[in-house]
Short mmCIF file of C-alpha atoms and ligand atoms in Angstrom, two decimals:
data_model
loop_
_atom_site.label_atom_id
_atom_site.label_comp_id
_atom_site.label_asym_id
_atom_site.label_seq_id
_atom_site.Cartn_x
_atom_site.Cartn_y
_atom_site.Cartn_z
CA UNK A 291 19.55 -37.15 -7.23
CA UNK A 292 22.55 -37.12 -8.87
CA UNK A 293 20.78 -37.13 -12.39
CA UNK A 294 18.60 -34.06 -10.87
CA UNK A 295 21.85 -31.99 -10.50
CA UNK A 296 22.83 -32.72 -13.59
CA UNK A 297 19.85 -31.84 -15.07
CA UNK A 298 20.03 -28.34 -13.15
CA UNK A 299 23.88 -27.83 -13.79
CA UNK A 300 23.35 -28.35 -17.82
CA UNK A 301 20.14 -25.60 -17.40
CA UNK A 302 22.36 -23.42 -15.24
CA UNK A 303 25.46 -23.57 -17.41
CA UNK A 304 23.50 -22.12 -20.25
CA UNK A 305 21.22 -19.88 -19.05
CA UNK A 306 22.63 -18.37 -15.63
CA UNK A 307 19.47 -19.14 -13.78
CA UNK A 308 21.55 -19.50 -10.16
CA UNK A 309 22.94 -15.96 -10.67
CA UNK A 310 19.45 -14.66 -11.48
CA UNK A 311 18.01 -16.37 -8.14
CA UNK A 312 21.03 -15.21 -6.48
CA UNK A 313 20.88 -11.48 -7.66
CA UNK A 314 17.01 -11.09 -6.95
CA UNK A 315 16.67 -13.23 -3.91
CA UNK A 316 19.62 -13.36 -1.72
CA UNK A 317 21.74 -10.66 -2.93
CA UNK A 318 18.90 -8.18 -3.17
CA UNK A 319 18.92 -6.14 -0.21
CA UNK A 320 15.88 -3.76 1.16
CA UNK A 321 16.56 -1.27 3.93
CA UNK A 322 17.30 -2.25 7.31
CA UNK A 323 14.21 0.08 8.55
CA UNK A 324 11.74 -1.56 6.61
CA UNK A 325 8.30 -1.87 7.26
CA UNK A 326 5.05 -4.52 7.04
CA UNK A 327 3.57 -2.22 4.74
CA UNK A 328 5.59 -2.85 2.06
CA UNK A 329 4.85 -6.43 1.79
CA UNK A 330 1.21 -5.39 0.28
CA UNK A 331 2.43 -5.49 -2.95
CA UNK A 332 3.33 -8.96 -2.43
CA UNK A 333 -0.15 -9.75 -0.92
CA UNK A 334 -1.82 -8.13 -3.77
CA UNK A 335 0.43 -10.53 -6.25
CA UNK A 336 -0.43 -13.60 -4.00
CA UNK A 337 -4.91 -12.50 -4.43
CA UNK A 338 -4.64 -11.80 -8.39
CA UNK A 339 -3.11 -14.79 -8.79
CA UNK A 340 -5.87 -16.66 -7.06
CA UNK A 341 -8.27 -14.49 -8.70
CA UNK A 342 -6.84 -15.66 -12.19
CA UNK A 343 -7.12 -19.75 -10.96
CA UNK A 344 -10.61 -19.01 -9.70
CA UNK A 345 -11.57 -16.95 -12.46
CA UNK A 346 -10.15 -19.77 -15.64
CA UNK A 347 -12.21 -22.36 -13.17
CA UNK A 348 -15.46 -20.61 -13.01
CA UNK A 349 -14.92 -19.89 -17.18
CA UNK A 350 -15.68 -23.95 -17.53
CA UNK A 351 -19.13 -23.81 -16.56
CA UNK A 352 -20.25 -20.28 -16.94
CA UNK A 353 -21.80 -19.18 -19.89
CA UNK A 354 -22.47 -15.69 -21.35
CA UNK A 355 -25.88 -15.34 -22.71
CA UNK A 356 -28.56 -13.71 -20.99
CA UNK A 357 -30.89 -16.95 -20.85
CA UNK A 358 -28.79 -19.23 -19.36
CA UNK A 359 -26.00 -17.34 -17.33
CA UNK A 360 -28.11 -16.77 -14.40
CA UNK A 361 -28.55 -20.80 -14.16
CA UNK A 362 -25.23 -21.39 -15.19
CA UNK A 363 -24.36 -19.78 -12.03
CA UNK A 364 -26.41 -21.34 -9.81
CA UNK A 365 -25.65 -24.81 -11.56
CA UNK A 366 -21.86 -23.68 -10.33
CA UNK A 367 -22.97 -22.99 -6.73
CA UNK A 368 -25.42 -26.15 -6.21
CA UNK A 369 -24.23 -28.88 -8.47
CA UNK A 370 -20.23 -28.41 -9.74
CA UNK A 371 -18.39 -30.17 -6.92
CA UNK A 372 -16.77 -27.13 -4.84
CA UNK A 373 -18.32 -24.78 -7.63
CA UNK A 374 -19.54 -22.52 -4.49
CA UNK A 375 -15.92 -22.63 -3.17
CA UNK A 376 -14.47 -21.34 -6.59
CA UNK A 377 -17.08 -18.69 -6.85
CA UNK A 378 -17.24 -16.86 -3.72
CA UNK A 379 -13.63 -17.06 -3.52
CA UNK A 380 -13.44 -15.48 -6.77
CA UNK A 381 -16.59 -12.71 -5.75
CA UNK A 382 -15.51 -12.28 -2.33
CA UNK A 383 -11.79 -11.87 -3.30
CA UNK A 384 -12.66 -9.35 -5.31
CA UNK A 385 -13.84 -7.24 -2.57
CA UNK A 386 -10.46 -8.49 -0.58
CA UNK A 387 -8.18 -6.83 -3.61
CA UNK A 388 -9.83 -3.55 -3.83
CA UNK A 389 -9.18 -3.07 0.26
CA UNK A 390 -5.45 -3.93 -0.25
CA UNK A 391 -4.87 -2.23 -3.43
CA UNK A 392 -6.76 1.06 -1.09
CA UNK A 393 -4.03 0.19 1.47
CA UNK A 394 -0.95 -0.09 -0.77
CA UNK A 395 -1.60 3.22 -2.37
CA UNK A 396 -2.26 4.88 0.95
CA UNK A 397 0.73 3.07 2.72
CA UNK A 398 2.62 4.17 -0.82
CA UNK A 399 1.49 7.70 0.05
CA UNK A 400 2.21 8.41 3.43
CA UNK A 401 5.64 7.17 3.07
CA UNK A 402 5.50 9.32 -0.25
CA UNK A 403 6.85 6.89 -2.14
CA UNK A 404 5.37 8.23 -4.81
CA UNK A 405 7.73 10.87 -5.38
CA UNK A 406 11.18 10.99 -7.57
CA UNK A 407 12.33 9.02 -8.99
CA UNK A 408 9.11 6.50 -8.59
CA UNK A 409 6.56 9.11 -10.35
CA UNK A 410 6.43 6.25 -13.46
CA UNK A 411 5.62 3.83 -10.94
CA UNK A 412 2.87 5.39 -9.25
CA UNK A 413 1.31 5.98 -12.51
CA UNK A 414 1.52 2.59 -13.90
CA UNK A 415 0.15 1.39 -10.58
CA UNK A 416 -3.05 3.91 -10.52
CA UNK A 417 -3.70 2.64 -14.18
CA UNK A 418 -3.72 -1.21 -12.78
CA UNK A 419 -6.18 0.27 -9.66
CA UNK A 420 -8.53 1.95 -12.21
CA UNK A 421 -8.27 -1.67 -14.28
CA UNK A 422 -8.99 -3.42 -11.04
CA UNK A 423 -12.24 -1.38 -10.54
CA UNK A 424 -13.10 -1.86 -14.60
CA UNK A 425 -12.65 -5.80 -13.85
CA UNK A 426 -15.19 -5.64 -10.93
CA UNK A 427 -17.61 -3.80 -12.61
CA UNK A 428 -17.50 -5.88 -16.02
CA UNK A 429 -17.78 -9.35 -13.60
CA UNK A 430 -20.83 -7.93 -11.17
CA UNK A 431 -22.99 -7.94 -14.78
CA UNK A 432 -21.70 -11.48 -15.33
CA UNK A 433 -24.25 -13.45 -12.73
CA UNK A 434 -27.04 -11.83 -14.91
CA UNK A 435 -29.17 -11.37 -11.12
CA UNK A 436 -31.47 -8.69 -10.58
CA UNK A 437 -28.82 -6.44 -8.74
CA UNK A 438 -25.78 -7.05 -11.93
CA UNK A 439 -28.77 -5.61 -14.01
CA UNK A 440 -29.76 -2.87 -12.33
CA UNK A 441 -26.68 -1.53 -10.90
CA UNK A 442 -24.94 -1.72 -14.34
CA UNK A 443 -28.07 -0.01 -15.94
CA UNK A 444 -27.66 2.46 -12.99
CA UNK A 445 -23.56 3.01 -13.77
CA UNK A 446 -24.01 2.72 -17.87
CA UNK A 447 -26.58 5.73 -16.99
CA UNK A 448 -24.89 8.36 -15.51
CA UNK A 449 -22.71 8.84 -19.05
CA UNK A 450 -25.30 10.24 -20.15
CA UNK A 451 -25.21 13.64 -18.27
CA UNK A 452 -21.77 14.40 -20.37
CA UNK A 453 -22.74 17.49 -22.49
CA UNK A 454 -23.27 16.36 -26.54
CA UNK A 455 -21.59 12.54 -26.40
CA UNK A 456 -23.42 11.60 -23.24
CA UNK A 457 -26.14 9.29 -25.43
CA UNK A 458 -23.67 7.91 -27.71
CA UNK A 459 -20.94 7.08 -24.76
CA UNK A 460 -24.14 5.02 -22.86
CA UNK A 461 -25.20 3.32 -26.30
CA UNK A 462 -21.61 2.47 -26.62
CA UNK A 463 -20.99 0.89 -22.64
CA UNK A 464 -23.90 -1.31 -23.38
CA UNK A 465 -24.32 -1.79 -27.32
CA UNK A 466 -27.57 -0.62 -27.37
CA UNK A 467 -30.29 1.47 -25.66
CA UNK A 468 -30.51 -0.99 -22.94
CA UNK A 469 -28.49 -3.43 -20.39
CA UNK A 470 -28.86 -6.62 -22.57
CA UNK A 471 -26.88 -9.42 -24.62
CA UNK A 472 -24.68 -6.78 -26.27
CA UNK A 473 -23.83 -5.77 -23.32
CA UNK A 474 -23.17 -8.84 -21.52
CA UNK A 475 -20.96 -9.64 -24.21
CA UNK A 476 -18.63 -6.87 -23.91
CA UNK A 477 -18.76 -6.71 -20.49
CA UNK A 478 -18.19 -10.50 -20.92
CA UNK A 479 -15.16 -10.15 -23.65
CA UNK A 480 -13.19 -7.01 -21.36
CA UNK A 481 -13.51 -9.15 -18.09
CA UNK A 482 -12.23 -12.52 -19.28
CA UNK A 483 -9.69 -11.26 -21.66
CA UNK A 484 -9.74 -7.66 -22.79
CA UNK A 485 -8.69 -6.33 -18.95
CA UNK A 486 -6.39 -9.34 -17.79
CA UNK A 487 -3.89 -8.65 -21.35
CA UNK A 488 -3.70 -5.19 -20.50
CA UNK A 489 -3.46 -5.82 -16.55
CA UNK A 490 -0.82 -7.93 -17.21
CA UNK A 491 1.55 -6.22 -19.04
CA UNK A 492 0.75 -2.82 -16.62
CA UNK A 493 1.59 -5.00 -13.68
CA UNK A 494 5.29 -6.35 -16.04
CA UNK A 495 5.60 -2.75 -15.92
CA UNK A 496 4.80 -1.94 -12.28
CA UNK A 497 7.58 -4.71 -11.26
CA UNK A 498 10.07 -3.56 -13.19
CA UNK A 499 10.12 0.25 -12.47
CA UNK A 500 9.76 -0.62 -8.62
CA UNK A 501 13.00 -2.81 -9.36
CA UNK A 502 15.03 -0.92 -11.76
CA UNK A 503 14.21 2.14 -9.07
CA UNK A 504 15.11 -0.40 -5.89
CA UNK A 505 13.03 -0.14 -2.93
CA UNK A 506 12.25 3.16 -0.94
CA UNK A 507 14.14 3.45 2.29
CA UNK A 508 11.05 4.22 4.88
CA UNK A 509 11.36 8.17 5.85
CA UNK A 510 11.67 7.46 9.46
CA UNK A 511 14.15 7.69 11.82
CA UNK A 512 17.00 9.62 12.88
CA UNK A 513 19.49 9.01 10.08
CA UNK A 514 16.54 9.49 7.17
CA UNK A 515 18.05 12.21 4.36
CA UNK A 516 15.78 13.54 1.92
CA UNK A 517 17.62 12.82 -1.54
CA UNK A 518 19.14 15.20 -4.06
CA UNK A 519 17.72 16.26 -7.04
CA UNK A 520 17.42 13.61 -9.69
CA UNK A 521 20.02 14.47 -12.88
CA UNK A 522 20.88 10.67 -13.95
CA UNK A 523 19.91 7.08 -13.01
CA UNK A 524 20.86 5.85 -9.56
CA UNK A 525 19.42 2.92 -8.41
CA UNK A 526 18.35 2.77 -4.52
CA UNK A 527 21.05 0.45 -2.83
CA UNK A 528 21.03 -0.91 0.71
CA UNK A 529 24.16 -1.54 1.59
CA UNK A 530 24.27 -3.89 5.03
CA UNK A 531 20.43 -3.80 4.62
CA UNK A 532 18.17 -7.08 5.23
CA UNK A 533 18.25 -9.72 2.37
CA UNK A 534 14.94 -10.13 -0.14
CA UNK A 535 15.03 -13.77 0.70
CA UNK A 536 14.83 -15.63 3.01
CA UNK A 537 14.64 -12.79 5.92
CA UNK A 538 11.60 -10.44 4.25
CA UNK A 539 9.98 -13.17 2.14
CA UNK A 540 9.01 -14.87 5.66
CA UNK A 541 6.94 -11.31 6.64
CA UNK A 542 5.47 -11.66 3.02
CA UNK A 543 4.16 -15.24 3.44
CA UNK A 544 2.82 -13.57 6.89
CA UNK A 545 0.95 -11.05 5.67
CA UNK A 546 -0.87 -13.22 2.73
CA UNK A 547 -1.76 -15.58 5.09
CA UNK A 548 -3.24 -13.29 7.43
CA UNK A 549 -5.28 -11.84 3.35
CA UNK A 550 -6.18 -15.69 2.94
CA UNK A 551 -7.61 -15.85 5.92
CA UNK A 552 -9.64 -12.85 5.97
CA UNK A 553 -10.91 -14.21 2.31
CA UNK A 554 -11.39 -17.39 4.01
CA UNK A 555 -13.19 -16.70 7.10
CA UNK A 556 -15.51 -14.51 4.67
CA UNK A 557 -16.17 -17.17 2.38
CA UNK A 558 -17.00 -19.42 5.53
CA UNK A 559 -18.82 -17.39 8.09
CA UNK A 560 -19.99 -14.24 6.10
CA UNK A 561 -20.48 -15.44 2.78
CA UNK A 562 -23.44 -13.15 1.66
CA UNK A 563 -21.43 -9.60 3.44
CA UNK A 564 -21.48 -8.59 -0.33
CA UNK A 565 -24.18 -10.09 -1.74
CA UNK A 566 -27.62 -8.14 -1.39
CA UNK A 567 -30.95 -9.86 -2.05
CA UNK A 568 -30.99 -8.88 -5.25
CA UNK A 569 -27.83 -11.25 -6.18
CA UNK A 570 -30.46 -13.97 -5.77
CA UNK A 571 -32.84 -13.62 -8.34
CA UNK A 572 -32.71 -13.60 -11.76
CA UNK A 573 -32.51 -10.29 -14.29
CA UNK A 574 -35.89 -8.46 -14.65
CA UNK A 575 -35.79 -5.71 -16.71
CA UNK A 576 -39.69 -4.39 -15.92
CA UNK A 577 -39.24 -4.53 -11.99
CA UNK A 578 -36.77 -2.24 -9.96
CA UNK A 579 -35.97 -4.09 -6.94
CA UNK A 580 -36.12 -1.45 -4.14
CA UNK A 581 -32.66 0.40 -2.68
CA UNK A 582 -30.36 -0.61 -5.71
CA UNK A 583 -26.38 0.17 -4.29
CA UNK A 584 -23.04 0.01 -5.85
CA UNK A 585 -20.49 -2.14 -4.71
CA UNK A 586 -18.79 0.11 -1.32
CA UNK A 587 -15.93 0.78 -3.07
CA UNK A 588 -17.97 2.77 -5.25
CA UNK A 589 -20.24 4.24 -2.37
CA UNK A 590 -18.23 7.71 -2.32
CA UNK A 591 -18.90 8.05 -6.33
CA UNK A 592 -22.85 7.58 -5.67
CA UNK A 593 -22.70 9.99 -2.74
CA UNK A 594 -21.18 12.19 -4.57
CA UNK A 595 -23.39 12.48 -7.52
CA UNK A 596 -26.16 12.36 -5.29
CA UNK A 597 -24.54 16.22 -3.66
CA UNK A 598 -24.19 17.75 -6.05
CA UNK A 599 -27.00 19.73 -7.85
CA UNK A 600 -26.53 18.71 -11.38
CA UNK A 601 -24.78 15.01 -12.04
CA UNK A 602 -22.78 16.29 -14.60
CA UNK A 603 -20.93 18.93 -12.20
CA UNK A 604 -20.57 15.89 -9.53
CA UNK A 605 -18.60 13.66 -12.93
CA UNK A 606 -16.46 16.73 -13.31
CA UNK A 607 -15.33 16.34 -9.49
CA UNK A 608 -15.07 13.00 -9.80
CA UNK A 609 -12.66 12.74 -13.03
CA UNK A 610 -11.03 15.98 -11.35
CA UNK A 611 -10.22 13.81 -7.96
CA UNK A 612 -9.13 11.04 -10.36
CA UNK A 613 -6.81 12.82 -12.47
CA UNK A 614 -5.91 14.92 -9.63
CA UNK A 615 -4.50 11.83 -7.59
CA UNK A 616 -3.57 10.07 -11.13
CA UNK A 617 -1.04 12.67 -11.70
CA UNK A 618 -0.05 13.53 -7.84
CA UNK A 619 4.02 12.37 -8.23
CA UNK A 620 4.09 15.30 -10.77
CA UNK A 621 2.24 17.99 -8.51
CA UNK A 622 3.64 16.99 -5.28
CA UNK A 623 7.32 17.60 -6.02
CA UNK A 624 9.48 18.78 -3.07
CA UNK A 625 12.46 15.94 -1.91
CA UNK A 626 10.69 16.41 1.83
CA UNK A 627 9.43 12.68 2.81
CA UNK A 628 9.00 12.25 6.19
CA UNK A 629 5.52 12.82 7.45
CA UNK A 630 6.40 14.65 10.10
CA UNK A 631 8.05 17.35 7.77
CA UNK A 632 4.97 17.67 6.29
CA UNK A 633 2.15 18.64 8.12
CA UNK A 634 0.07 19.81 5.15
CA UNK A 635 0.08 16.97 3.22
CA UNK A 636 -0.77 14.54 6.42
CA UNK A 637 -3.70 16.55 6.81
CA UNK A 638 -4.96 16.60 3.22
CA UNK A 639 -4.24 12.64 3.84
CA UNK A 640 -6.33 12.39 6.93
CA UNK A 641 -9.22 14.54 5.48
CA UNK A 642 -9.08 12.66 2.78
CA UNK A 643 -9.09 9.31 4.48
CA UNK A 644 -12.25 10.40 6.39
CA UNK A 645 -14.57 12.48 3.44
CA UNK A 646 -13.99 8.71 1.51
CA UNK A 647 -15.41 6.89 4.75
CA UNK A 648 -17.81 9.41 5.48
CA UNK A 649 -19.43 9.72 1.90
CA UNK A 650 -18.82 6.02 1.64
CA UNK A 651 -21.16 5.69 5.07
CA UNK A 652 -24.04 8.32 3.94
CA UNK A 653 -23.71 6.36 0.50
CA UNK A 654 -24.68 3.24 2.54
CA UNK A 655 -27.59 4.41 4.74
CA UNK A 656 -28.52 7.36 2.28
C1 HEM B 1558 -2.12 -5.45 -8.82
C2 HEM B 1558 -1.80 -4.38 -8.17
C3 HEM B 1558 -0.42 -4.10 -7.65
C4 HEM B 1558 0.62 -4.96 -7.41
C5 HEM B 1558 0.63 -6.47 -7.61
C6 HEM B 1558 1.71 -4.18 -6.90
C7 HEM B 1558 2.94 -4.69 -6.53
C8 HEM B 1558 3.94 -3.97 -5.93
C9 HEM B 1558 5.13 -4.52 -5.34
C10 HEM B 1558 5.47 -6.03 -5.26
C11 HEM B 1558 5.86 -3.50 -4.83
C12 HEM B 1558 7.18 -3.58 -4.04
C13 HEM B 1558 6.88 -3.86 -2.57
C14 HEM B 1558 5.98 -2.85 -1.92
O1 HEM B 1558 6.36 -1.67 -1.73
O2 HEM B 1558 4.82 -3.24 -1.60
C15 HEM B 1558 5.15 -2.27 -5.15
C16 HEM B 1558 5.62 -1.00 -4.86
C17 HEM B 1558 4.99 0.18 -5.25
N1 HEM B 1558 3.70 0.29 -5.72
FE1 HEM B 1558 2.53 -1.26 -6.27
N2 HEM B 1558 1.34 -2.86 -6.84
C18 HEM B 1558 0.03 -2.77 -7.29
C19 HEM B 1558 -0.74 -1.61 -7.35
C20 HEM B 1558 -0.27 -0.34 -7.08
C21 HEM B 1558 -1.08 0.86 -7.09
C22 HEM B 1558 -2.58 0.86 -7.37
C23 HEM B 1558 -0.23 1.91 -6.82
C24 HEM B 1558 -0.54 3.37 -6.72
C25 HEM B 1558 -1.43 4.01 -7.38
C26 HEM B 1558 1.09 1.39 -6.61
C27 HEM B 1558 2.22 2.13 -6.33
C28 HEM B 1558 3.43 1.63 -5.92
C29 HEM B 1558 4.63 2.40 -5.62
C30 HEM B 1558 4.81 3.94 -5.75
C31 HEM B 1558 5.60 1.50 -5.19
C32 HEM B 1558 7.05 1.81 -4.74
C33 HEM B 1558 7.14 1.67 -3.25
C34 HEM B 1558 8.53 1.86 -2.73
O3 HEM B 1558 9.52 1.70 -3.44
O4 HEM B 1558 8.59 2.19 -1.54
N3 HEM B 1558 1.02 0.01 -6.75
N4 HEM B 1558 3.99 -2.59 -5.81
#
């Protein structure tokens, strides 16, 4: 014990580590009025990390050539001790990470939170959403079944409606003409290592504007004040508010246990909810298996190429609505953040809530 202290006091003496603990953890204060929603960022920390474990674990059997991935995988899920654990943790998690990221951003926006001075964070956190959806599309080709094939060959595809580049941008996805080793290899390369670098150092970013700026005080209540305009750099205090640790970091642990058990009772009860036929059999490239669909996070972009007339009119909607909500902190600009102040904007929300249910529904049983 005593030569533990020691050990602690000569680290601490050089390096300040208490004071570090102390300003981040107990000292750190977050509004008094704060809510469970803001502990999804926390949650979404708590699945990427087990995303990363599950991900390095599945790397030691799985291997990336189209003869033997298929096998590889299904070596994983019948004969690697607790292979199937690792793996539909890993696919099913997946699935898990795109619902809370939908729910941060949407808790994030209807608190607008997104507005000055967070506009930096906002952005830096869209960029890590539209990585998140670049990692689950680069590991559904991974398996090498019959519906990673297809539904990549379906997704590669549609680039090539873009007027003049639209050949060379679908040659370029895959490496060639068709789905096939090139393109298993870059798909394999972005997943594994290209993606996490550049996650990573978004999400370093992320962290630190949403701590340089402090925490958002919630826009409810009676003594809620829309804030000034912005001339220098103020960080958001909370003076008498609730500290980080131990007081919020209890709701945290609540909240990803309730995630890891919704991952868990998935992987136990439901474990094919997002795995079609298809994901049984192996890659054919001369047979379509019938009713091909995108993963349902990517329902409403299939609808929605499906509307309109010509695909490359429903793209240009699409990469509109991207940019559009991409670039949101800089359009949406007035200091007014209390949702009921702002019955525009709640409606836009609402509608918008319901056309990406709705077109994610009709994408389902179209
Ligand atoms: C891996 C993905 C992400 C992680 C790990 C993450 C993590 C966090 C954490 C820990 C916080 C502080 C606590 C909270 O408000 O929840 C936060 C706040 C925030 N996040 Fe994220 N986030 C992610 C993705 C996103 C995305 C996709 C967006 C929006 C497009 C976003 C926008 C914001 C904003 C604006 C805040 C400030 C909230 C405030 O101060 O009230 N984040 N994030």
């Amino acid at each position: 014990m005593a030569l533990k202290k020691r050990i602690v006091d000569f680290v601490d003496v050089r390096l300040g580590i208490r004071d570090i603990l102390q300003q981040n953890l107990t000292d750190y204060l977050l509004p008094r009025n704060i809510n469970v929603w803001y502990t999804l960022g926390a949650v979404l920390i708590a699945l990427f990390a087990i995303q990363f474990i599950t991900g390095i674990l599945l790397l030691i059997y799985y291997i990336p050539n189209t003869e033997e991935a298929f096998t590889s995988v299904q070596r994983i899920m019948n004969d690697v001790p607790f292979g199937w654990l690792i793996r539909y943790l890993h696919a099913i998690g997946a699935n898990i990470i795109v619902l809370a990221l939908l729910l941060h951003m949407l808790s994030v926006l209807f608190m607008s939170a997104h507005k000055t001075p967070r506009e930096l964070t906002w952005v830096a956190g869209f960029a890590i959403f539209l990585l998140s959806l670049g990692m689950c599309l680069t590991g559904y080709l991974l398996p090498w079944s019959q519906l990673s094939f297809w539904a990549t060959t379906v997704a590669t595809e549609s680039s090539a409606e873009l007027p003049l580049i639209g050949d060379a941008v679908v040659r370029f996805l895959r490496g060639g003409a068709m789905v096939g080793q090139p393109t298993l290899g870059r798909f394999f390369a972005l997943h594994v290592m290209g993606f996490p670098l550049i996650f990573g150092l978004l999400l370093l970013l992320h962290l630190f504007c949403v701590r340089r700026a402090g925490i958002s005080r919630p826009p409810f209540g009676p003594k809620y004040e829309p804030r000034g305009p912005l001339t220098e750099f103020r960080h958001e205090h909370h003076d008498g508010g609730i500290p980080f640790f131990p007081n919020y970091v209890v709701k945290d642990v609540a909240v990803i246990s309730f995630f890891l058990a919704l991952l868990v009772a998935v992987v136990f009860f439901f474990p094919d909810l997002f795995f079609p036929p298809a994901a049984f059999e192996p890659a054919d490239p001369f047979v379509t298996p019938p009713g091909i669909k995108p993963e349902w996070y990517f329902l409403w972009a299939y609808q929605t190429l499906k509307i309109f007339p010509s695909e490359i009119l429903g793209l240009a909607v699409q990469g509109a609505a991207v940019a559009f909500l991409m670039l949101f902190p800089f359009l949406d600009r007035g200091p007014e953040r209390r949702p009921a102040k702002r019955p525009v904007f709640v409606t836009c929300f609402v509608v918008g809530v319901l056309l990406f249910v709705g077109l994610s529904v009709w994408g389902h049983y179209s």
